[in-house]
CSV table of N, CA and C in Angstrom, one decimal:
chain,number,residue,atom,x,y,z
O,1,MET,N,0.8,-1.2,0.0
O,1,MET,CA,0.0,0.0,0.0
O,1,MET,C,0.9,1.2,0.0
O,2,SER,N,0.6,2.2,-0.9
O,2,SER,CA,1.3,3.5,-0.9
O,2,SER,C,0.6,4.5,-0.1
O,3,VAL,N,1.4,5.4,0.5
O,3,VAL,CA,0.9,6.5,1.3
O,3,VAL,C,1.3,7.8,0.5
O,4,GLY,N,0.4,8.7,0.4
O,4,GLY,CA,0.6,9.9,-0.3
O,4,GLY,C,-0.6,10.5,-0.9
O,5,LEU,N,-0.4,11.4,-1.9
O,5,LEU,CA,-1.5,12.1,-2.5
O,5,LEU,C,-1.5,11.7,-4.0
O,6,VAL,N,-2.7,11.3,-4.5
O,6,VAL,CA,-2.9,11.0,-5.9
O,6,VAL,C,-4.1,11.9,-6.3
O,7,ALA,N,-3.9,12.7,-7.3
O,7,ALA,CA,-4.9,13.6,-7.9
O,7,ALA,C,-5.3,13.1,-9.3
O,8,ARG,N,-6.6,13.1,-9.6
O,8,ARG,CA,-7.1,12.6,-10.9
O,8,ARG,C,-8.0,13.7,-11.5
O,9,ASN,N,-8.0,13.7,-12.8
O,9,ASN,CA,-8.9,14.7,-13.5
O,9,ASN,C,-10.3,14.0,-13.5
O,10,LYS,N,-11.2,14.7,-14.2
O,10,LYS,CA,-12.6,14.2,-14.2
O,10,LYS,C,-12.7,12.9,-14.9
O,11,GLY,N,-11.8,12.6,-15.9
O,11,GLY,CA,-11.8,11.3,-16.6
O,11,GLY,C,-11.1,10.2,-15.9
O,12,GLY,N,-10.6,10.5,-14.7
O,12,GLY,CA,-9.9,9.4,-13.9
O,12,GLY,C,-8.4,9.3,-14.1
O,13,GLN,N,-7.9,10.1,-15.0
O,13,GLN,CA,-6.5,10.1,-15.4
O,13,GLN,C,-5.7,10.7,-14.2
O,14,ILE,N,-4.6,10.0,-13.8
O,14,ILE,CA,-3.8,10.6,-12.7
O,14,ILE,C,-3.0,11.8,-13.3
O,15,ILE,N,-3.1,12.9,-12.6
O,15,ILE,CA,-2.4,14.1,-13.0
O,15,ILE,C,-1.4,14.5,-12.0
O,16,LEU,N,-1.4,13.9,-10.8
O,16,LEU,CA,-0.4,14.1,-9.8
O,16,LEU,C,-0.3,12.9,-8.9
O,17,ASP,N,0.9,12.4,-8.8
O,17,ASP,CA,1.1,11.2,-7.9
O,17,ASP,C,2.3,11.4,-7.0
O,18,MET,N,2.0,11.7,-5.8
O,18,MET,CA,3.1,12.0,-4.8
O,18,MET,C,3.2,10.8,-3.8
O,19,THR,N,3.1,9.6,-4.3
O,19,THR,CA,3.3,8.5,-3.5
O,19,THR,C,4.7,7.9,-3.7
O,20,SER,N,5.5,8.4,-4.6
O,20,SER,CA,6.8,7.9,-4.8
O,20,SER,C,7.8,8.8,-4.1
O,21,SER,N,9.0,8.3,-4.0
O,21,SER,CA,10.1,9.0,-3.3
O,21,SER,C,10.4,10.3,-4.0
O,22,ILE,N,10.4,11.4,-3.3
O,22,ILE,CA,10.8,12.7,-3.8
O,22,ILE,C,12.0,13.2,-3.1
O,23,SER,N,12.9,13.7,-3.8
O,23,SER,CA,14.2,14.2,-3.1
O,23,SER,C,14.0,15.4,-2.2
O,24,GLN,N,14.8,15.4,-1.2
O,24,GLN,CA,14.8,16.5,-0.3
O,24,GLN,C,16.2,17.1,-0.2
O,25,ASN,N,16.4,18.3,-0.7
O,25,ASN,CA,17.7,18.9,-0.6
O,25,ASN,C,18.0,19.4,0.8
O,26,VAL,N,19.1,19.1,1.4
O,26,VAL,CA,19.4,19.4,2.8
O,26,VAL,C,20.3,20.6,2.8
O,27,GLY,N,21.3,20.7,1.9
O,27,GLY,CA,22.2,21.8,1.9
O,27,GLY,C,23.2,21.8,0.7
O,28,SER,N,24.2,22.6,0.7
O,28,SER,CA,25.2,22.6,-0.3
O,28,SER,C,26.5,23.2,0.2
O,29,VAL,N,27.6,23.0,-0.5
O,29,VAL,CA,28.9,23.5,-0.2
O,29,VAL,C,29.6,24.0,-1.5
O,30,VAL,N,30.3,25.1,-1.4
O,30,VAL,CA,31.0,25.6,-2.6
O,30,VAL,C,32.5,25.1,-2.3
O,31,THR,N,33.1,24.5,-3.3
O,31,THR,CA,34.5,24.0,-3.2
O,31,THR,C,35.6,25.0,-3.3
O,32,ASN,N,35.3,26.1,-3.9
O,32,ASN,CA,36.3,27.2,-4.1
O,32,ASN,C,37.6,26.6,-4.8
O,33,GLY,N,37.4,25.5,-5.6
O,33,GLY,CA,38.5,25.0,-6.4
O,33,GLY,C,39.5,24.2,-5.5
O,34,GLY,N,39.2,23.8,-4.3
O,34,GLY,CA,40.1,23.1,-3.4
O,34,GLY,C,39.5,21.9,-2.9
O,35,ASN,N,40.4,21.0,-2.4
O,35,ASN,CA,39.9,19.7,-1.8
O,35,ASN,C,39.3,20.1,-0.4
O,36,GLY,N,38.4,19.2,0.1
O,36,GLY,CA,37.8,19.5,1.4
O,36,GLY,C,36.8,18.4,1.8
O,37,ALA,N,36.2,18.6,2.9
O,37,ALA,CA,35.3,17.7,3.5
O,37,ALA,C,34.4,18.4,4.5
O,38,ILE,N,33.1,18.0,4.6
O,38,ILE,CA,32.2,18.6,5.6
O,38,ILE,C,31.4,17.4,6.2
O,39,GLN,N,30.8,17.7,7.4
O,39,GLN,CA,29.9,16.7,8.0
O,39,GLN,C,28.5,17.1,7.6
O,40,VAL,N,27.7,16.1,7.1
O,40,VAL,CA,26.3,16.3,6.7
O,40,VAL,C,25.4,15.4,7.6
O,41,PRO,N,24.2,15.8,7.8
O,41,PRO,CA,23.3,15.0,8.5
O,41,PRO,C,23.0,13.7,7.8
O,42,LEU,N,22.8,12.6,8.6
O,42,LEU,CA,22.4,11.3,8.0
O,42,LEU,C,21.0,11.4,7.6
O,43,PRO,N,20.6,10.7,6.5
O,43,PRO,CA,19.2,10.7,6.1
O,43,PRO,C,18.3,10.0,7.1
O,44,PRO,N,17.0,10.4,7.1
O,44,PRO,CA,16.1,9.7,8.0
O,44,PRO,C,16.1,8.2,7.7
O,45,PRO,N,15.6,7.4,8.6
O,45,PRO,CA,15.5,5.9,8.4
O,45,PRO,C,14.7,5.6,7.2
O,46,GLY,N,15.2,4.7,6.3
O,46,GLY,CA,14.5,4.3,5.1
O,46,GLY,C,14.8,5.2,3.9
O,47,LYS,N,15.5,6.3,4.1
O,47,LYS,CA,15.9,7.2,3.0
O,47,LYS,C,17.3,7.0,2.6
O,48,THR,N,17.7,7.4,1.3
O,48,THR,CA,19.0,7.2,0.8
O,48,THR,C,19.6,8.6,0.5
O,49,ALA,N,20.9,8.8,0.9
O,49,ALA,CA,21.6,10.0,0.7
O,49,ALA,C,22.0,10.2,-0.7
O,50,TYR,N,22.1,11.4,-1.2
O,50,TYR,CA,22.6,11.7,-2.6
O,50,TYR,C,23.4,12.9,-2.5
O,51,PHE,N,24.2,13.2,-3.6
O,51,PHE,CA,24.9,14.4,-3.9
O,51,PHE,C,24.9,14.7,-5.4
O,52,ILE,N,25.0,16.0,-5.7
O,52,ILE,CA,25.0,16.4,-7.1
O,52,ILE,C,26.1,17.5,-7.2
O,53,VAL,N,27.0,17.3,-8.2
O,53,VAL,CA,28.1,18.3,-8.4
O,53,VAL,C,27.7,19.2,-9.6
O,54,ALA,N,27.7,20.6,-9.3
O,54,ALA,CA,27.3,21.5,-10.3
O,54,ALA,C,28.5,22.5,-10.5
O,55,PRO,N,29.0,22.6,-11.7
O,55,PRO,CA,30.1,23.6,-11.9
O,55,PRO,C,29.6,25.0,-11.8
O,56,LEU,N,30.4,25.9,-11.3
O,56,LEU,CA,30.1,27.3,-11.2
O,56,LEU,C,30.8,28.1,-12.3
O,57,VAL,N,31.5,27.4,-13.2
O,57,VAL,CA,32.3,28.1,-14.2
O,57,VAL,C,31.9,27.4,-15.6
O,58,ASP,N,32.2,28.0,-16.7
O,58,ASP,CA,31.9,27.5,-18.0
O,58,ASP,C,32.9,26.4,-18.3
O,59,MET,N,32.4,25.2,-18.3
O,59,MET,CA,33.3,24.0,-18.5
O,59,MET,C,33.6,23.8,-20.0
O,60,ASN,N,32.8,24.4,-20.9
O,60,ASN,CA,33.0,24.2,-22.3
O,60,ASN,C,34.2,25.0,-22.9
O,61,ARG,N,34.5,26.0,-22.2
O,61,ARG,CA,35.5,26.9,-22.8
O,61,ARG,C,36.9,26.8,-22.1
O,62,SER,N,37.1,25.8,-21.3
O,62,SER,CA,38.3,25.7,-20.5
O,62,SER,C,38.6,24.3,-20.2
O,63,LYS,N,39.7,24.1,-19.5
O,63,LYS,CA,40.1,22.7,-19.1
O,63,LYS,C,39.9,22.5,-17.6
O,64,GLY,N,38.8,23.0,-17.1
O,64,GLY,CA,38.4,22.9,-15.7
O,64,GLY,C,38.1,21.4,-15.4
O,65,LYS,N,38.4,21.0,-14.3
O,65,LYS,CA,38.1,19.6,-13.8
O,65,LYS,C,37.2,19.6,-12.6
O,66,LEU,N,36.2,18.8,-12.6
O,66,LEU,CA,35.3,18.6,-11.5
O,66,LEU,C,36.0,17.7,-10.4
O,67,PRO,N,35.6,17.9,-9.2
O,67,PRO,CA,36.2,17.0,-8.1
O,67,PRO,C,35.5,15.7,-8.1
O,68,GLY,N,36.3,14.7,-7.6
O,68,GLY,CA,35.7,13.4,-7.3
O,68,GLY,C,35.0,13.6,-5.9
O,69,VAL,N,33.8,13.1,-5.7
O,69,VAL,CA,33.1,13.3,-4.5
O,69,VAL,C,32.8,12.0,-3.9
O,70,MET,N,32.9,11.9,-2.6
O,70,MET,CA,32.6,10.6,-1.9
O,70,MET,C,31.7,11.0,-0.7
O,71,LEU,N,30.7,10.2,-0.4
O,71,LEU,CA,29.8,10.3,0.7
O,71,LEU,C,29.9,9.0,1.5
O,72,SER,N,30.5,9.1,2.7
O,72,SER,CA,30.7,7.9,3.6
O,72,SER,C,30.2,8.3,4.9
O,73,GLY,N,29.1,7.6,5.3
O,73,GLY,CA,28.4,7.9,6.6
O,73,GLY,C,28.0,9.4,6.5
O,74,SER,N,28.5,10.2,7.5
O,74,SER,CA,28.1,11.6,7.5
O,74,SER,C,29.2,12.5,7.0
O,75,THR,N,30.2,12.0,6.3
O,75,THR,CA,31.3,12.8,5.8
O,75,THR,C,31.1,12.9,4.3
O,76,LEU,N,31.0,14.1,3.8
O,76,LEU,CA,31.0,14.4,2.3
O,76,LEU,C,32.3,15.0,2.0
O,77,SER,N,33.1,14.3,1.2
O,77,SER,CA,34.5,14.8,0.9
O,77,SER,C,34.6,14.9,-0.6
O,78,TRP,N,35.5,15.8,-1.1
O,78,TRP,CA,35.8,16.0,-2.5
O,78,TRP,C,37.3,16.2,-2.7
O,79,GLN,N,37.8,15.8,-3.8
O,79,GLN,CA,39.2,15.9,-4.2
O,79,GLN,C,39.4,16.1,-5.7
O,80,TYR,N,40.2,17.0,-6.0
O,80,TYR,CA,40.5,17.3,-7.4
O,80,TYR,C,41.7,16.4,-7.8
O,81,SER,N,41.6,15.9,-9.0
O,81,SER,CA,42.7,15.0,-9.5
O,81,SER,C,42.8,15.1,-11.0
O,82,TYR,N,43.9,15.3,-11.6
O,82,TYR,CA,44.1,15.3,-13.0
O,82,TYR,C,45.6,15.0,-13.3
O,83,ASP,N,45.8,14.6,-14.6
O,83,ASP,CA,47.2,14.3,-15.0
O,83,ASP,C,48.1,15.5,-14.9
O,84,GLY,N,49.1,15.4,-14.1
O,84,GLY,CA,50.1,16.5,-13.8
O,84,GLY,C,51.0,16.7,-15.0
O,85,ASN,N,51.0,15.8,-16.0
O,85,ASN,CA,51.9,16.0,-17.1
O,85,ASN,C,51.4,17.0,-18.1
O,86,GLY,N,50.1,17.3,-18.1
O,86,GLY,CA,49.5,18.2,-19.0
O,86,GLY,C,49.7,19.6,-18.5
O,87,TRP,N,49.2,20.6,-19.2
O,87,TRP,CA,49.2,22.0,-18.7
O,87,TRP,C,47.8,22.6,-19.0
O,88,GLY,N,47.5,23.6,-18.4
O,88,GLY,CA,46.2,24.3,-18.6
O,88,GLY,C,45.0,23.8,-17.9
O,89,PHE,N,45.2,22.7,-17.1
O,89,PHE,CA,44.1,22.2,-16.3
O,89,PHE,C,44.0,23.0,-15.0
O,90,TYR,N,42.8,23.1,-14.5
O,90,TYR,CA,42.6,23.8,-13.2
O,90,TYR,C,41.4,23.2,-12.5
O,91,SER,N,41.4,23.3,-11.2
O,91,SER,CA,40.3,22.8,-10.4
O,91,SER,C,39.1,23.8,-10.5
O,92,ALA,N,38.0,23.4,-11.1
O,92,ALA,CA,36.9,24.2,-11.4
O,92,ALA,C,36.1,24.4,-10.1
O,93,ASN,N,35.7,25.6,-9.8
O,93,ASN,CA,34.9,25.9,-8.6
O,93,ASN,C,33.5,25.3,-8.9
O,94,CYS,N,33.0,24.6,-7.9
O,94,CYS,CA,31.7,23.9,-8.0
O,94,CYS,C,30.9,24.0,-6.7
O,95,GLU,N,29.6,23.7,-6.9
O,95,GLU,CA,28.7,23.7,-5.7
O,95,GLU,C,28.3,22.2,-5.6
O,96,ILE,N,28.4,21.6,-4.5
O,96,ILE,CA,27.9,20.3,-4.3
O,96,ILE,C,26.7,20.3,-3.4
O,97,TYR,N,25.6,19.9,-4.0
O,97,TYR,CA,24.3,19.8,-3.3
O,97,TYR,C,24.1,18.4,-2.7
O,98,TYR,N,23.6,18.3,-1.5
O,98,TYR,CA,23.4,17.0,-0.8
O,98,TYR,C,22.0,17.0,-0.2
O,99,GLY,N,21.5,15.8,-0.1
O,99,GLY,CA,20.2,15.5,0.5
O,99,GLY,C,19.9,14.1,0.6
O,100,TYR,N,18.6,13.8,0.5
O,100,TYR,CA,18.1,12.4,0.5
O,100,TYR,C,16.9,12.2,-0.3
O,101,TYR,N,16.5,11.0,-0.6
O,101,TYR,CA,15.3,10.6,-1.3
O,101,TYR,C,14.7,9.4,-0.7
């Protein structure tokens, strides 16, 4: 049995179904182009944590690199890594959003 809201039009067609998991954004952090880590709240019981990395610079016109992000328990960490033999690469400033669904 699902719990939530289901709205139907006059013909009985479902126009809104809020019985499925909907994400809840909890917060975000800006990397400022450097490695780092923060503590984030654990998701409520039965929910799954997530994160999304969004660049704050134009990635198409440069050689900016996004960080690798890891979520372990309540620690959200990120680290920039790229081939040191090349040139022109830089750590792109990003915002990491985190939450649960």
